[in-house]
Amino acid sequence: MQSSFFSRTFVAVKWNKIIIIALYTLIVVCIGIATVVEKYHGTAFVSAHIYGAWWFSALWAVLTVASLAYIMKRRLYRRLAVFLLHVSFVVILAGALTTHLTARRGTVRLRTGIPKMVYTDNDRRVEHLPFTLTLKEFHIINYPGTDAPLDYQSTIQTYHRTQREQGQDTTEVRVSMNHIGTVEGYRLFQQSYDSDEAGVTLGLSYDPYGIAITYTGYLLLLLGIIATLFSRKTQMRALYRKAMTTALLLLLSMSTHAEDMLPSVPADIAHRMGTIQVLYNNRICPLNTVATDFTMKMTGSASWKDYSADEVFFSWMIYYMPWEQELLLNNPKKKGADDRKAVTEMFYNGQFTKIFPYRIGDAVTWYSPGGQVLPREIPVKEQFFIKQSMDFLTEAVVTGQHERALEIIAKIKLFQRDMIGDVLPTEQKTQAELFYNKLRSIKFPVLLTLQLGLRWWLSGHVPLSNGYETMLFMAWVLLLLTIVLFRKLRIILFMGPLAALCCLLVAMMTGSGSEITPLMPVLQSPLLSLHVMTVMCAYALFALQMMLGIYALLLARKNKAAVLERTTALSQLLLYPAVFLLTIGIFLGAVWANVSWGNYWSWDPKESWALIMLMVYAVPLHRSSLTVLRSPLRYHTYIVVAFLAVIITYFGVNYLLGGMHSYA
C-alpha cells in the first residue's frame, strides 16, 4: 500500500513537472513572437490579440496553479527561501490579474481655466470623475542657458462636488515628469502638451488594489532573494567551495605607429581655443568637447597621429583644404563614409561653432561666426565682433602673430562672460570636462572609474542614459568583479578584462551616445539609475558566464573533468546573483514606470524580452530537478545559447524591434 502511494505520488509529480515545463516554454515562445508581430502590426494589435487575450491570461493562470501544486507536493514550504521566491511570483501575477480586471485608465485633456469632470478611457468611452480638474498653469522648464527641456510642470486645481457646494477652497496638485499627482486615489501623470502651451493631456490611472498586491509580491521577492543569499541550506555555499581553485592568466600587447605631419595650429593656441564655451547638443561646454567628438567621428579616435583633438578641429577650420584631403578623401572608410560627410557639412555650416551668446530679455540665443543676419536688437559693435572676430583670429594664426591670437581668444571669452556669465560653467567644471575628454583618447580600462565619475559630474546625471554609457558601465562592473574576485576565483583575472574589452569595443563601434547631452525629462529619476545599474550588473555576470561556458566546452573536448567541474561550479555560483540582480532591476523598472506614467507593466518589447531573459536564465537555477541540465556539457551549452536573450534584449530591441525603450 505504502509503495503504491509513493508510486502514484511520483507519477503525479512527474506529470506536474511536464505540464509546468510545457506551459513555461509556450509562454516564452508566445511573448517572443508577440514582440515580432508588434513590429509589423502595431501595439494595439498585440494588446488585443495576445497580451490582452483570454487564452494568454489562461496560460499564466494554469501555470500558476500547476506551480502551486508542485510546491505543495514537493513540500517546498519547508524551505523558507525557496518558498518565498516562488510564492512572490504568484502574488505578483495575482496583482497583475487584479489590475487587469479592476484598474481604470484613460486620458483627460485640459485647457487653462476650463474645469473638467470627465475622462476618456482606453476604449474611447467617456467616463465621469468624482471631482473637477482645472488647469491653472503649465510651464516648460529648460536647462539654464539653453532651450533644452528639463521638465514639464502642470499646476492643477481640483475640488470634490461637496467642496464646491460648501464653498470650500480648491486643492492644488502639481504634475510633472516623474512626479504623479494624486486625487482621491486617481493618479495623474504628464503625457503631452498643446503647441500654444495653454493646454495639456494627462494620463489617468485608478488601481488601488492591483498595485498594493503587486508591491506586496515585490517585497516577498526581495525577502526571498535575501534569504536565498544568506541561507546555509542553499547550493551557493557548496558551489563557492568548488569554484575556488580555478586559474588562468591574460597577456595584452599594444602597438604604436608613427605618422606624417600636416600644417596645423600651434598646440598652445589650439588648447586655448578649446577652452572657449560653445552651445553643443543643447548644453554649454568647452569647444574641446566639440573637437573631441568631431575627431572621433572623422578618425575613430579622440586624437589622430600626433595631433590632439583641438589641433585637428582648429587646423581643419583654418587649413581646411589639406585636412579635408587627408582625412576625408585620402582616408576613405567603407563604413561610416556618409556619416563623415554629414559631419563635415555640419562643420562648414557652423553648427559646431555656436560660440557667441546674446541675451534679449530672458531668452539666450547662440550665434556662429560669419555673415549670417543678426537681430536688430544686437548693437552694431557686438554684431561686428560676432561676424569678424574669428576671421581676425585666423589671420593672427596664419601670420604667426602668437600673442594677438591669444588676445582675441581672451576677448571672445570676455564677450561670453559679459553676455551670460551667470549660466556659464565654472572654471573647475570646464577643467574637469577638458580632463574627461583627454581620458576618452585612452583605451586602458582601469581609467573607466574616473571617466564615468567625470561624465556623471559634467552631465549632472548618472551616466546610464544610452547605449554608450551602459556599455562603459558594464565594462566597469566587469573590472570591479575582477578586482574583487580574482584572489579567490583566479579565472576571473582572464575572463573579466576580456569581457570588459568587448564592452569597450562595442561602445566605440556604435559611436552614438558618446557625446554628453542633457537628460530627457522622462529620464530624470533616481529609480532609472538604480534600474539600469542592477540590470547592467546582471548583464556583466551573464557575459562572464557565457565566456566560462565557451571555456568549459573547450575543456570538455580535452577531457579535463576536474577543471570542468570547478568551472561549472563557478558558473552556477555567478548565476544566482545574476538572476537576482536582473529580477530586482526589472521590478525597479516597473516601480519607476508606475511612478512616472502610472503603469508598472505595458508589454513594451524591451520589457517583454527582459522577462524572456529572466525566464530563460531561471531554468538552470532548477538544474537539480532538471535531468537534461545535470550534465556539465549540456549546462554550459545552454548558458552559451541563453546569452542570445541578452543580445536580443540589449541590441535587438534597440535596433530591430523598437518601442519606448529603444533609446537604451
XYZ file of C-alpha atoms in Angstrom:
664
model
C 0.000 0.000 0.000
C 2.709 2.430 1.014
C 4.775 1.574 -2.077
C 1.710 2.141 -4.283
C 1.111 5.543 -2.641
C 4.676 6.712 -3.292
C 4.479 5.402 -6.853
C 1.301 7.405 -7.557
C 2.847 10.482 -5.948
C 5.974 10.149 -8.093
C 3.896 9.840 -11.272
C 1.780 12.868 -10.263
C 4.855 14.982 -9.577
C 6.418 13.886 -12.874
C 3.340 14.856 -14.926
C 3.007 18.071 -12.937
C 6.607 18.934 -13.871
C 5.979 18.149 -17.559
C 2.927 20.425 -17.597
C 4.926 23.254 -15.962
C 7.804 22.908 -18.447
C 5.407 22.827 -21.417
C 3.438 25.889 -20.281
C 6.595 27.754 -19.308
C 8.148 27.158 -22.739
C 4.918 28.057 -24.530
C 4.636 31.376 -22.695
C 8.250 32.311 -23.517
C 7.672 31.491 -27.198
C 4.389 33.443 -27.279
C 5.995 36.553 -25.772
C 8.897 36.374 -28.221
C 6.533 36.006 -31.199
C 4.390 38.865 -29.894
C 7.335 41.296 -29.986
C 7.931 40.442 -33.667
C 4.223 40.687 -34.521
C 4.106 44.098 -32.812
C 6.863 45.331 -35.136
C 4.648 44.740 -38.186
C 1.067 45.051 -36.862
C 1.398 47.607 -34.079
C 0.962 47.736 -30.316
C -2.840 47.819 -30.410
C -2.975 44.546 -32.354
C -0.792 42.521 -29.971
C -2.500 44.105 -26.949
C -5.877 42.916 -28.209
C -4.944 39.548 -29.712
C -2.087 38.316 -27.498
C -1.304 40.160 -24.253
C -4.949 41.042 -23.581
C -6.445 37.821 -24.948
C -8.221 35.377 -22.637
C -6.022 32.466 -23.703
C -2.815 34.303 -22.737
C -4.179 35.007 -19.260
C -5.325 31.373 -19.079
C -1.788 30.150 -19.804
C -0.443 32.166 -16.878
C -3.304 31.014 -14.642
C -2.777 27.310 -15.399
C 0.995 27.688 -14.956
C 0.411 29.341 -11.562
C -1.948 26.607 -10.381
C 0.387 23.839 -11.602
C 3.353 25.519 -9.868
C 1.440 25.813 -6.573
C 0.508 22.141 -6.802
C 4.161 21.233 -7.403
C 5.245 23.357 -4.424
C 2.810 21.543 -2.154
C 3.624 18.064 -3.453
C 7.371 18.646 -3.068
C 6.792 20.333 0.325
C 8.911 23.310 -0.668
C 7.215 25.342 2.080
C 9.693 23.691 4.449
C 12.496 25.688 2.763
C 11.637 29.291 3.532
C 13.922 30.966 0.969
C 12.752 28.816 -1.938
C 9.126 29.113 -0.835
C 9.274 32.935 -0.647
C 10.824 33.193 -4.103
C 8.147 31.102 -5.770
C 5.174 32.467 -3.835
C 6.254 36.054 -4.574
C 5.731 35.444 -8.285
C 2.296 34.001 -7.575
C 1.418 37.181 -5.650
C 2.817 39.388 -8.448
C 0.702 37.534 -11.025
C -2.329 37.912 -8.752
C -1.659 41.644 -8.612
C -1.387 41.783 -12.408
C -4.702 39.945 -12.745
C -6.341 42.318 -10.265
C -5.028 45.304 -12.210
C -6.304 43.782 -15.453
C -9.791 43.257 -14.018
C -10.307 46.341 -11.817
C -7.982 49.159 -12.908
C -9.262 52.208 -14.782
C -7.052 54.024 -17.242
C -7.508 56.839 -19.700
C -6.633 60.400 -20.589
C -8.020 63.815 -19.726
C -7.338 66.902 -21.843
C -7.323 70.228 -20.014
C -7.191 73.834 -21.172
C -6.219 76.689 -18.869
C -9.111 77.855 -16.721
C -11.683 75.370 -18.073
C -12.952 72.842 -15.467
C -13.487 69.235 -16.468
C -15.144 66.256 -14.745
C -14.772 63.547 -17.409
C -12.004 61.484 -18.944
C -11.679 59.189 -21.971
C -10.846 55.575 -21.164
C -8.720 53.225 -23.272
C -11.813 52.086 -25.215
C -12.622 55.723 -26.201
C -15.575 55.870 -23.807
C -16.264 58.996 -21.787
C -16.325 58.348 -18.023
C -17.167 60.713 -15.156
C -14.819 61.717 -12.347
C -15.947 62.321 -8.744
C -14.095 65.648 -8.770
C -13.312 68.595 -11.036
C -9.938 69.247 -12.652
C -8.864 72.692 -13.867
C -5.505 73.562 -15.409
C -4.176 76.623 -13.611
C -0.836 76.902 -15.451
C 1.667 74.909 -17.462
C 5.417 75.558 -17.661
C 8.321 74.147 -19.646
C 11.483 74.382 -17.570
C 14.703 74.446 -19.622
C 18.285 73.690 -18.718
C 19.950 77.018 -17.761
C 21.188 78.963 -20.770
C 19.662 76.570 -23.340
C 16.293 75.720 -24.879
C 16.590 72.013 -23.994
C 13.628 70.945 -21.793
C 14.435 69.871 -18.243
C 10.869 69.308 -17.026
C 7.205 69.833 -17.881
C 5.078 71.050 -14.968
C 1.315 71.436 -14.696
C -0.493 73.005 -11.752
C -3.988 71.506 -11.434
C -6.802 72.879 -9.270
C -9.158 70.186 -8.005
C -12.188 70.004 -5.788
C -14.897 67.465 -4.981
C -18.563 68.145 -5.597
C -19.156 68.602 -1.871
C -16.345 71.181 -1.672
C -17.982 73.240 -4.397
C -21.402 73.013 -2.752
C -19.985 74.123 0.587
C -17.908 76.928 -0.942
C -14.602 75.427 0.190
C -11.257 76.338 -1.399
C -9.851 74.214 -4.174
C -6.812 71.971 -3.745
C -3.769 72.382 -5.971
C -1.882 69.377 -7.341
C 1.442 69.573 -9.188
C 2.012 67.130 -12.030
C 5.387 66.859 -13.768
C 7.638 64.245 -15.320
C 8.388 61.574 -12.690
C 6.022 63.291 -10.249
C 2.490 61.926 -10.303
C -0.364 63.957 -8.847
C -2.875 62.019 -6.748
C -6.528 62.991 -6.276
C -8.792 60.649 -4.263
C -6.938 57.564 -5.450
C -6.777 58.691 -9.071
C -3.234 59.274 -10.294
C -2.465 61.948 -12.889
C 0.726 61.979 -14.916
C 2.134 64.268 -17.615
C 1.594 62.920 -21.123
C 1.766 65.788 -23.655
C 1.042 69.478 -24.053
C -0.531 71.746 -26.675
C 1.691 73.749 -29.012
C 0.476 77.050 -27.505
C 1.394 75.764 -24.007
C -2.116 76.611 -22.774
C -3.322 73.029 -22.570
C -2.131 69.585 -21.514
C -3.107 65.969 -21.891
C -2.790 63.998 -18.664
C -2.777 60.254 -18.285
C -5.131 58.941 -15.619
C -4.938 55.722 -13.631
C -7.029 54.266 -10.808
C -5.640 50.987 -9.468
C -5.595 50.904 -5.641
C -5.881 47.123 -5.310
C -3.657 45.710 -8.040
C -0.711 47.965 -7.153
C -0.948 47.058 -3.462
C -0.947 43.321 -4.225
C 1.861 43.630 -6.786
C 4.061 45.660 -4.444
C 3.482 43.020 -1.752
C 4.798 40.472 -4.236
C 7.874 42.644 -4.863
C 8.538 42.777 -1.115
C 8.206 38.997 -0.774
C 10.550 38.598 -3.731
C 13.190 40.799 -2.097
C 12.886 38.836 1.162
C 13.233 35.586 -0.774
C 16.373 36.818 -2.536
C 17.947 37.907 0.749
C 17.033 34.611 2.384
C 18.499 32.637 -0.530
C 21.786 34.552 -0.460
C 22.317 34.068 3.269
C 20.706 30.700 3.885
C 23.014 27.797 4.731
C 20.605 25.343 3.118
C 21.045 26.595 -0.457
C 23.539 25.273 -3.029
C 25.569 28.504 -3.106
C 27.995 27.580 -0.313
C 28.844 24.230 -1.895
C 29.298 25.884 -5.281
C 31.589 28.513 -3.755
C 33.906 25.847 -2.304
C 34.131 24.003 -5.630
C 34.963 27.153 -7.607
C 37.905 28.314 -5.502
C 40.841 26.669 -7.308
C 40.218 27.509 -11.000
C 43.028 29.684 -12.517
C 44.013 31.288 -15.826
C 46.153 34.327 -16.909
C 45.774 37.009 -19.574
C 48.518 38.769 -21.679
C 47.889 42.014 -23.601
C 50.012 43.809 -26.187
C 49.895 47.319 -27.574
C 51.437 48.946 -30.647
C 52.047 52.485 -31.810
C 52.502 53.942 -35.231
C 54.482 56.939 -36.466
C 52.581 59.260 -38.762
C 53.242 62.132 -41.134
C 52.791 65.848 -40.406
C 50.217 68.365 -41.708
C 50.001 72.181 -41.403
C 48.413 72.845 -38.043
C 47.522 75.435 -35.421
C 50.182 75.671 -32.667
C 49.314 73.329 -29.825
C 49.039 76.033 -27.130
C 46.747 78.205 -29.245
C 44.602 75.175 -30.144
C 44.373 74.235 -26.471
C 43.377 77.806 -25.520
C 40.720 77.834 -28.238
C 39.407 74.575 -26.829
C 38.530 76.335 -23.552
C 36.056 78.698 -25.274
C 32.461 77.785 -24.362
C 30.015 76.681 -27.069
C 26.376 75.575 -27.316
C 26.553 71.941 -28.389
C 23.980 69.154 -28.074
C 21.749 71.572 -26.137
C 24.331 72.120 -23.414
C 27.073 74.650 -22.736
C 30.513 73.054 -22.852
C 34.094 73.858 -23.946
C 34.913 73.731 -27.665
C 37.324 70.931 -26.794
C 34.287 68.658 -26.357
C 33.111 69.504 -29.878
C 36.645 68.965 -31.177
C 36.888 65.582 -29.455
C 33.538 64.371 -30.825
C 34.414 65.681 -34.298
C 37.783 63.931 -34.288
C 36.253 60.666 -33.053
C 33.650 60.734 -35.836
C 36.234 61.534 -38.511
C 39.047 59.211 -37.383
C 37.524 56.752 -34.906
C 39.686 58.069 -32.068
C 39.789 61.141 -29.815
C 43.207 62.045 -31.277
C 44.869 61.460 -34.643
C 48.519 60.697 -35.297
C 50.453 63.195 -33.156
C 47.636 65.739 -33.158
C 45.256 66.375 -30.291
C 41.543 66.818 -30.955
C 41.910 70.593 -30.596
C 44.691 70.653 -33.192
C 42.667 68.517 -35.628
C 39.496 70.612 -35.254
C 41.035 74.082 -35.373
C 43.628 73.161 -38.002
C 40.806 71.905 -40.219
C 38.993 75.183 -39.533
C 41.967 77.242 -40.789
C 43.832 74.902 -43.194
C 40.699 73.150 -44.403
C 41.899 72.019 -47.855
C 44.856 69.782 -46.826
C 42.985 68.432 -43.796
C 39.895 67.599 -45.813
C 42.094 65.972 -48.437
C 43.903 63.883 -45.806
C 41.027 62.772 -43.573
C 38.055 62.710 -45.921
C 39.411 61.942 -49.397
C 42.734 60.132 -48.886
C 41.486 58.132 -45.913
C 38.115 56.691 -47.047
C 36.267 54.189 -44.916
C 33.848 51.649 -46.260
C 31.780 52.085 -43.108
C 30.707 55.488 -41.913
C 31.706 57.415 -45.079
C 28.302 59.035 -45.388
C 28.321 59.909 -41.692
C 31.704 61.628 -42.035
C 30.464 63.665 -44.993
C 27.411 64.721 -42.967
C 29.649 65.738 -40.058
C 31.837 67.745 -42.453
C 28.773 69.574 -43.796
C 27.685 70.401 -40.241
C 31.214 71.679 -39.589
C 31.140 74.016 -42.589
C 27.580 75.173 -41.777
C 28.748 76.459 -38.398
C 26.678 74.025 -36.325
C 29.733 73.160 -34.209
C 30.817 76.761 -33.518
C 27.903 78.481 -31.785
C 30.220 80.442 -29.505
C 28.604 83.888 -29.357
C 25.668 84.046 -26.909
C 23.397 87.073 -26.782
C 20.625 87.662 -24.260
C 17.489 89.558 -25.291
C 15.131 89.667 -22.344
C 15.113 86.224 -20.734
C 15.964 84.407 -23.975
C 19.542 83.447 -24.847
C 20.464 82.774 -28.483
C 23.832 81.441 -29.643
C 25.388 82.527 -32.953
C 28.200 81.151 -35.102
C 30.849 83.447 -36.594
C 30.317 84.531 -40.179
C 27.964 86.532 -42.319
C 24.528 85.469 -41.054
C 21.855 88.111 -40.492
C 21.667 89.082 -36.820
C 18.658 90.586 -34.974
C 18.397 94.365 -34.974
C 18.331 94.356 -31.175
C 22.050 93.489 -31.155
C 24.147 96.706 -31.299
C 26.392 97.250 -34.335
C 29.580 96.873 -32.265
C 28.560 93.432 -30.964
C 27.374 92.386 -34.445
C 30.783 93.277 -35.884
C 32.545 91.265 -33.167
C 30.343 88.210 -33.743
C 30.891 88.272 -37.514
C 34.588 89.196 -37.689
C 36.438 88.015 -34.562
C 37.131 84.502 -35.903
C 38.457 86.000 -39.140
C 40.888 88.105 -37.103
C 41.891 85.022 -35.141
C 42.525 83.050 -38.337
C 44.662 85.886 -39.706
C 46.734 86.034 -36.497
C 47.364 82.268 -36.581
C 48.320 82.163 -40.270
C 50.671 85.157 -40.000
C 52.320 83.834 -36.841
C 51.027 86.594 -34.503
C 51.017 84.340 -31.468
C 50.216 86.937 -28.788
C 47.471 88.556 -30.871
C 45.804 85.158 -31.359
C 45.751 84.587 -27.591
C 44.398 88.126 -27.087
C 41.482 87.522 -29.478
C 40.648 84.245 -27.724
C 40.607 86.117 -24.400
C 38.243 88.736 -25.877
C 35.849 86.031 -27.091
C 35.764 84.521 -23.585
C 35.220 88.006 -22.082
C 32.325 88.560 -24.503
C 30.737 85.316 -23.288
C 31.105 86.299 -19.621
C 29.578 89.724 -20.264
C 26.598 88.196 -22.050
C 25.720 85.155 -19.893
C 28.319 84.878 -17.162
C 25.637 83.703 -14.703
C 24.974 80.444 -16.597
C 28.439 79.600 -17.943
C 30.123 76.505 -16.441
C 32.570 77.233 -13.647
C 36.302 77.095 -14.288
C 36.543 73.914 -12.195
C 33.832 72.224 -14.245
C 35.441 73.312 -17.508
C 38.814 71.915 -16.448
C 37.123 68.675 -15.383
C 35.496 68.325 -18.798
C 38.810 69.003 -20.548
C 40.382 66.258 -18.419
C 37.478 63.928 -19.166
C 37.933 64.477 -22.896
C 41.615 63.532 -22.570
C 40.592 60.261 -20.940
C 38.410 59.479 -23.959
C 41.547 59.013 -26.060
C 42.954 56.487 -23.558
C 41.558 52.980 -24.054
C 43.096 51.314 -20.993
C 40.093 50.059 -18.972
C 41.329 50.902 -15.462
C 40.594 54.573 -16.120
C 36.892 53.836 -16.545
C 36.054 54.770 -12.954
C 37.482 58.248 -13.358
C 35.909 58.611 -16.785
C 32.436 57.617 -15.570
C 32.748 59.823 -12.491
C 33.666 62.881 -14.557
C 30.902 62.140 -17.064
C 28.460 61.945 -14.139
C 29.567 65.327 -12.780
C 29.669 67.110 -16.134
C 26.282 65.843 -17.343
C 24.552 66.295 -13.995
C 23.074 62.787 -14.082
C 24.206 59.194 -13.595
C 25.824 58.146 -16.906
C 23.388 55.357 -17.734
C 21.065 57.089 -20.192
C 22.128 55.495 -23.515
C 23.869 52.501 -25.049
C 27.353 54.041 -24.998
C 27.141 54.857 -21.287
C 25.674 51.489 -20.317
C 28.459 49.694 -22.197
C 31.042 51.747 -20.284
C 29.263 50.929 -17.023
C 29.119 47.234 -17.877
C 32.865 47.246 -18.603
C 33.439 48.990 -15.254
C 31.344 46.367 -13.439
C 33.315 43.575 -15.065
C 36.613 45.142 -13.992
C 35.269 45.670 -10.481
C 34.269 41.998 -10.322
C 37.781 41.103 -11.475
C 39.364 43.162 -8.681
C 37.015 41.783 -6.017
C 37.097 38.115 -7.018
C 40.421 37.368 -8.683
C 42.247 36.306 -5.489
C 39.724 33.551 -4.820
C 38.476 32.908 -8.351
C 41.599 33.421 -10.430
C 39.966 32.524 -13.724
C 38.204 35.915 -13.447
C 41.610 37.552 -13.987
C 41.337 36.475 -17.621
C 37.593 36.488 -18.244
C 36.776 39.851 -16.605
C 39.145 42.135 -18.568
C 38.405 40.272 -21.798
C 34.650 40.779 -21.408
C 35.250 44.418 -20.390
C 37.339 44.957 -23.502
C 34.476 43.581 -25.621
C 32.117 46.099 -23.997
C 34.525 48.958 -24.737
C 34.822 47.833 -28.357
C 31.016 47.775 -28.675
C 30.850 51.280 -27.157
C 33.443 52.583 -29.619
C 31.931 50.848 -32.648
C 28.415 52.143 -32.004
C 29.802 55.673 -31.590
C 26.414 57.314 -30.969
C 25.858 58.426 -27.414
C 29.472 59.270 -26.692
C 28.591 62.959 -26.602
C 27.400 64.370 -23.277
C 23.808 65.545 -23.726
C 21.056 66.762 -21.383
C 18.831 64.081 -19.927
C 15.303 63.873 -21.305
C 12.665 64.940 -18.732
C 11.165 61.453 -18.535
C 14.566 60.043 -17.503
C 15.028 62.466 -14.585
C 14.520 59.855 -11.882
C 16.889 58.133 -9.424
C 14.864 54.956 -9.923
C 16.064 54.883 -13.531
C 19.697 54.869 -12.403
C 19.085 52.036 -9.925
C 17.121 50.113 -12.543
C 19.833 50.371 -15.207
C 22.683 49.722 -12.752
C 21.227 46.473 -11.459
C 20.306 45.233 -14.935
C 23.753 46.050 -16.348
C 25.414 44.277 -13.421
C 23.324 41.232 -14.309
C 24.382 41.522 -17.957
C 28.019 41.645 -16.871
C 27.619 38.420 -14.899
C 25.796 36.757 -17.797
C 28.683 37.764 -20.082
C 31.162 36.150 -17.698
C 29.030 33.026 -17.606
C 28.923 32.903 -21.389
C 32.730 33.115 -21.574
C 33.055 30.461 -18.878
C 30.674 28.330 -20.930
C 32.879 28.562 -24.022
C 35.943 27.784 -21.889
C 34.163 24.792 -20.336
C 33.172 23.406 -23.740
C 36.831 23.554 -24.755
C 37.781 21.758 -21.521
C 35.224 19.045 -22.263
C 36.894 18.360 -25.615
C 40.244 17.958 -23.828
C 38.747 15.619 -21.191
C 39.773 17.809 -18.240
C 36.991 16.655 -15.934
C 38.302 18.126 -12.666
C 38.728 21.648 -14.032
C 35.402 21.342 -15.860
C 33.636 20.540 -12.578
C 35.090 23.614 -10.852
C 34.291 25.819 -13.853
C 30.708 24.566 -13.783
C 30.502 25.340 -10.073
C 31.803 28.870 -10.696
C 29.266 29.440 -13.471
C 26.423 28.237 -11.250
C 27.713 30.428 -8.425
C 27.547 33.510 -10.679
C 24.091 32.511 -11.877
C 22.398 33.257 -8.535
C 23.408 36.939 -8.186
C 22.964 37.446 -11.944
C 19.347 36.278 -11.940
C 18.610 38.097 -8.680
C 20.066 41.367 -9.990
C 18.090 41.029 -13.215
C 14.919 40.349 -11.224
C 15.458 43.347 -8.964
C 16.309 45.507 -11.987
C 13.128 44.530 -13.813
C 10.903 45.299 -10.874
C 12.735 48.547 -10.106
C 11.927 49.471 -13.689
C 8.316 48.549 -13.066
C 8.172 50.795 -9.996
C 9.805 53.631 -11.972
C 7.224 53.232 -14.753
C 4.425 53.217 -12.193
C 5.744 56.399 -10.588
C 6.383 58.131 -13.923
C 3.353 57.257 -16.037
C 1.039 55.243 -13.818
C 1.543 51.808 -15.369
C 4.066 49.310 -13.995
C 3.923 46.923 -16.956
C 2.983 47.699 -20.560
C 4.416 44.742 -22.534
C 6.825 47.009 -24.381
C 9.316 44.896 -26.441
C 12.179 45.703 -24.044
C 10.049 44.709 -21.038
C 8.898 41.565 -22.806
C 12.412 40.466 -23.721
C 13.687 41.287 -20.243
C 11.018 38.902 -18.925
C 12.022 36.291 -21.504
C 15.650 36.663 -20.419
C 14.663 36.221 -16.776
C 12.638 33.114 -17.565
C 15.446 31.674 -19.714
C 18.096 32.151 -17.018
C 15.781 30.950 -14.237
C 15.724 27.482 -15.832
C 19.315 26.434 -14.890
C 18.623 27.551 -11.296
C 16.460 24.400 -11.196
C 19.296 22.234 -12.544
C 18.969 19.744 -9.680
C 15.398 18.928 -10.719
C 16.010 19.047 -14.495
C 17.805 15.906 -15.632
C 18.731 17.381 -19.004
C 20.904 20.105 -17.420
C 22.770 17.938 -14.912
C 25.459 17.193 -17.465
C 28.140 19.964 -17.407
C 28.350 19.866 -21.202
C 24.605 20.423 -21.616
C 24.546 23.046 -18.863
C 27.279 25.168 -20.470
C 25.761 24.756 -23.928
C 22.500 26.106 -22.519
C 24.305 29.050 -20.853
C 26.119 29.994 -24.066
C 22.897 29.840 -26.111
C 20.983 31.711 -23.376
C 23.245 34.719 -23.895
C 21.373 35.279 -27.162
C 18.497 36.513 -24.987
C 20.814 39.178 -23.536
C 21.962 40.232 -27.010
C 18.389 40.467 -28.307
C 17.207 42.370 -25.233
C 20.027 44.901 -25.373
C 20.747 45.252 -29.110
C 17.907 43.534 -30.977
C 15.131 45.545 -29.351
C 17.036 48.822 -29.826
C 17.849 48.370 -33.494
C 15.173 45.983 -34.794
C 12.019 45.896 -32.678
C 11.787 49.486 -31.366
C 9.394 50.542 -28.614
C 9.567 53.012 -25.721
C 12.896 51.606 -24.513
C 14.714 51.689 -27.853
C 16.858 54.632 -26.636
C 18.661 52.460 -24.079
